Short mmCIF file of C-alpha atoms in Angstrom, two decimals:
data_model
loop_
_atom_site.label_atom_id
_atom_site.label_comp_id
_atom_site.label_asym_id
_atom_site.label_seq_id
_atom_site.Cartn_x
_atom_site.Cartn_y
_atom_site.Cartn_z
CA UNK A 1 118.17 53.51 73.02
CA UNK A 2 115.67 51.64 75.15
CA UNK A 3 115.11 53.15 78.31
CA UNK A 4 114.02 51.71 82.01
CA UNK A 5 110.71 52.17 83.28
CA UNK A 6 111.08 51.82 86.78
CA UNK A 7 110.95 48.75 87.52
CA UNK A 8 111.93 47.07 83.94
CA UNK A 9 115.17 46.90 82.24
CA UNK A 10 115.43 46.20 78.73
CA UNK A 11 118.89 46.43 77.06
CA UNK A 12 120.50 48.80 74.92
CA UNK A 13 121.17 48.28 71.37
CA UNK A 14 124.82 47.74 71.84
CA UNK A 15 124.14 44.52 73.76
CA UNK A 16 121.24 43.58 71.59
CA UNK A 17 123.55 44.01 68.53
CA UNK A 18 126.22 41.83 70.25
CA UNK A 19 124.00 39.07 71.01
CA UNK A 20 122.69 39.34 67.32
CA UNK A 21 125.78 39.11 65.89
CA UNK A 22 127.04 36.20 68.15
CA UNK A 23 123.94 34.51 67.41
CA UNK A 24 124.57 34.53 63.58
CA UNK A 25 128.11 33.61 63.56
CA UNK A 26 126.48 30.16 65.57
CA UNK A 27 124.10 29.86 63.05
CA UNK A 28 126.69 30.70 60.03
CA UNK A 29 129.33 28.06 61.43
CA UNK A 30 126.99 25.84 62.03
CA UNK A 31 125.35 25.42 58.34
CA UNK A 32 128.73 25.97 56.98
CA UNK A 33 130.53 23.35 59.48
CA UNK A 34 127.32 20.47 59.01
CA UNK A 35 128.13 20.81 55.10
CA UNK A 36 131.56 19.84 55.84
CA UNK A 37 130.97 17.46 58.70
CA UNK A 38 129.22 15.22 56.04
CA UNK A 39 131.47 13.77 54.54
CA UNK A 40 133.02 12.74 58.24
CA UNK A 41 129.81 11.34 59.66
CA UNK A 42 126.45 11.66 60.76
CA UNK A 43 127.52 12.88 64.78
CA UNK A 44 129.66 15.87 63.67
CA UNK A 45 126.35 16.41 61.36
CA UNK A 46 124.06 16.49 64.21
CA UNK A 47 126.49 18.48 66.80
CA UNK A 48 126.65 21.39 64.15
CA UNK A 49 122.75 21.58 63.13
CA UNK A 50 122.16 21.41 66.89
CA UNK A 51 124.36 24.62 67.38
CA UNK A 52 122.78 26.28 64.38
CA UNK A 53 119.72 25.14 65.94
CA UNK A 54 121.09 26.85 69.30
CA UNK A 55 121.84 30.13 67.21
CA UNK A 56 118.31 30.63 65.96
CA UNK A 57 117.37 30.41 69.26
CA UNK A 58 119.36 32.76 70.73
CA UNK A 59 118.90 34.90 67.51
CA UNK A 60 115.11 35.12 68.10
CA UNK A 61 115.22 35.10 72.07
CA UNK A 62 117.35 38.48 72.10
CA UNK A 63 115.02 40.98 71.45
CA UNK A 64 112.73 39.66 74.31
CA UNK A 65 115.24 39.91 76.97
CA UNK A 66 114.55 42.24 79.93
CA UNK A 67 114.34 42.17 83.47
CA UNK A 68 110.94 42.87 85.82
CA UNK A 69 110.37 42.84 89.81
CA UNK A 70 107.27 43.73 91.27
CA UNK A 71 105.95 42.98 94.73
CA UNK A 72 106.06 39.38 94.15
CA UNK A 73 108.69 38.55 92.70
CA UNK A 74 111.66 38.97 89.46
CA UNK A 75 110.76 37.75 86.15
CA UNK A 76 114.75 37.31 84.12
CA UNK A 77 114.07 37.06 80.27
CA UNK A 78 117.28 35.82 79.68
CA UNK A 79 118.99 34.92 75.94
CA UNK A 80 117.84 30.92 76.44
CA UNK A 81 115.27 30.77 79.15
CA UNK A 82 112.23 33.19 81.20
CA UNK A 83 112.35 32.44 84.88
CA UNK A 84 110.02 33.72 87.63
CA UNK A 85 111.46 33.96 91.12
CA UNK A 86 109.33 34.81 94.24
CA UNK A 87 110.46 37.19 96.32
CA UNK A 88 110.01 35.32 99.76
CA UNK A 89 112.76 32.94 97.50
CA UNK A 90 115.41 35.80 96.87
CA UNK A 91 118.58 35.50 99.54
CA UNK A 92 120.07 38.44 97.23
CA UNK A 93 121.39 40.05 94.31
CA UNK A 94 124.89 39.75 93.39
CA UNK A 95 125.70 43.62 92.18
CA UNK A 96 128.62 43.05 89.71
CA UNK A 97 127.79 44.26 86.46
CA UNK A 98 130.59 40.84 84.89
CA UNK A 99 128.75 38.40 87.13
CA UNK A 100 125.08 39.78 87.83
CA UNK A 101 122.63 37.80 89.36
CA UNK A 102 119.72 36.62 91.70
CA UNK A 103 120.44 33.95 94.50
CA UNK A 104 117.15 32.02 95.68
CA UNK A 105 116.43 28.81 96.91
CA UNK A 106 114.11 26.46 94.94
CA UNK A 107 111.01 24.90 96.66
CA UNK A 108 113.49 22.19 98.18
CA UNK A 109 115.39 24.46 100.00
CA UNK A 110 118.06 24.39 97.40
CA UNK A 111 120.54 27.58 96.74
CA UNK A 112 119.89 28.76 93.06
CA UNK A 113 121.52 31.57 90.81
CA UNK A 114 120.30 32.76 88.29
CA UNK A 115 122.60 35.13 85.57
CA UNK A 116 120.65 38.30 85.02
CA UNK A 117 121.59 38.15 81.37
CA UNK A 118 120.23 40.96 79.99
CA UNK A 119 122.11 43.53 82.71
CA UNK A 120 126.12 41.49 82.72
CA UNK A 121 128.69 42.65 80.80
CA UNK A 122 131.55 40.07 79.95
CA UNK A 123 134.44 41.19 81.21
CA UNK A 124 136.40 42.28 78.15
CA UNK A 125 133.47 44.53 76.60
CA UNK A 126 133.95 47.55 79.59
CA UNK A 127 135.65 49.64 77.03
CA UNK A 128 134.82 48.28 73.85
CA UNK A 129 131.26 48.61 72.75
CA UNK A 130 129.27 49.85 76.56
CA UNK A 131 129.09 53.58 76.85
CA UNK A 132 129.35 55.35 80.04
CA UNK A 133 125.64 56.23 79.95
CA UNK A 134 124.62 52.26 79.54
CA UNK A 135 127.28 51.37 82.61
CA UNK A 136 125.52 54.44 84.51
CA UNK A 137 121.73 53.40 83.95
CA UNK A 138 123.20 49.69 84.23
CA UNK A 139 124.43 49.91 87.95
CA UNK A 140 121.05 51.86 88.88
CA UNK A 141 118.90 49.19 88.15
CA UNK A 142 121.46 46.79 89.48
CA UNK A 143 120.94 49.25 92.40
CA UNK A 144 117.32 49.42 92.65
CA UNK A 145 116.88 45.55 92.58
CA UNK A 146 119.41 44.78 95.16
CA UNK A 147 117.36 47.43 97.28
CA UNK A 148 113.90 45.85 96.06
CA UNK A 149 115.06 42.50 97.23
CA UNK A 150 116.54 43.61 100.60
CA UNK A 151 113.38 45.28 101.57
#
């Protein structure tokens, strides 16, 4: 199991193994559904390359994800995307492990959230595949950021 370090959260295996998984059924369906779809035309082609396409992605993206603050700012290495936030940007840290996030406003004074990807749990997976252990160490670095971004 991968461990925080103070201010860095990297996932457990459980979730890592999830994502993995999902991520190869997308790139399964996708080969398998684009050998099918061409016989019924070149668009149903191109929409299921583009999600096998989507799959590798998120296949290779997974084992980066984690979560860093320091004193300027967040850094979310989500499943799709890396995003810096400054901290003068934060307005919080919503602390529900389902919906966890950062809320900031962009340099135009827009509101912004941004999933913290790598901490969530969807809904349905409480008492499925996360031990007690991973909820535990999840909500105290859910913790520790909301406090980090307070101060």
């Amino acid at each position: 199991m991968r461990r925080s370090r103070g201010n860095r959260f990297e996932p457990d295996r459980a979730w890592r193994f999830i994502n993995r998984l999902g991520a190869l059924t997308l790139i399964a369906a996708g080969f398998v559904l684009s050998g099918f779809a061409l016989e019924k035309g070149e668009w149903a082609y191109v929409l299921f390359t583009i999600g096998s396409i989507v799959g590798a992605w998120w296949w290779w993206r997974t084992p980066r994800a984690a979560i860093e603050y320091d004193s300027e700012g967040v850094t979310i290495s989500g499943t799709f995307l890396t995003r810096r936030i400054d901290r003068a940007a934060i307005l919080g840290v919503e602390a529900d492990l389902v919906w966890a996030a950062v809320r900031w406003r962009d340099s135009r004074g827009w509101r912004r959230t941004s999933p913290l990807s790598p901490l969530a749990i969807p809904w349905g997976t409480f008492p499925l595949m996360i031990s007690s252990a991973s909820l535990d160490r999840r909500r105290a670095y859910l913790a520790r950021l909301d406090r980090w971004a307070r101060d």
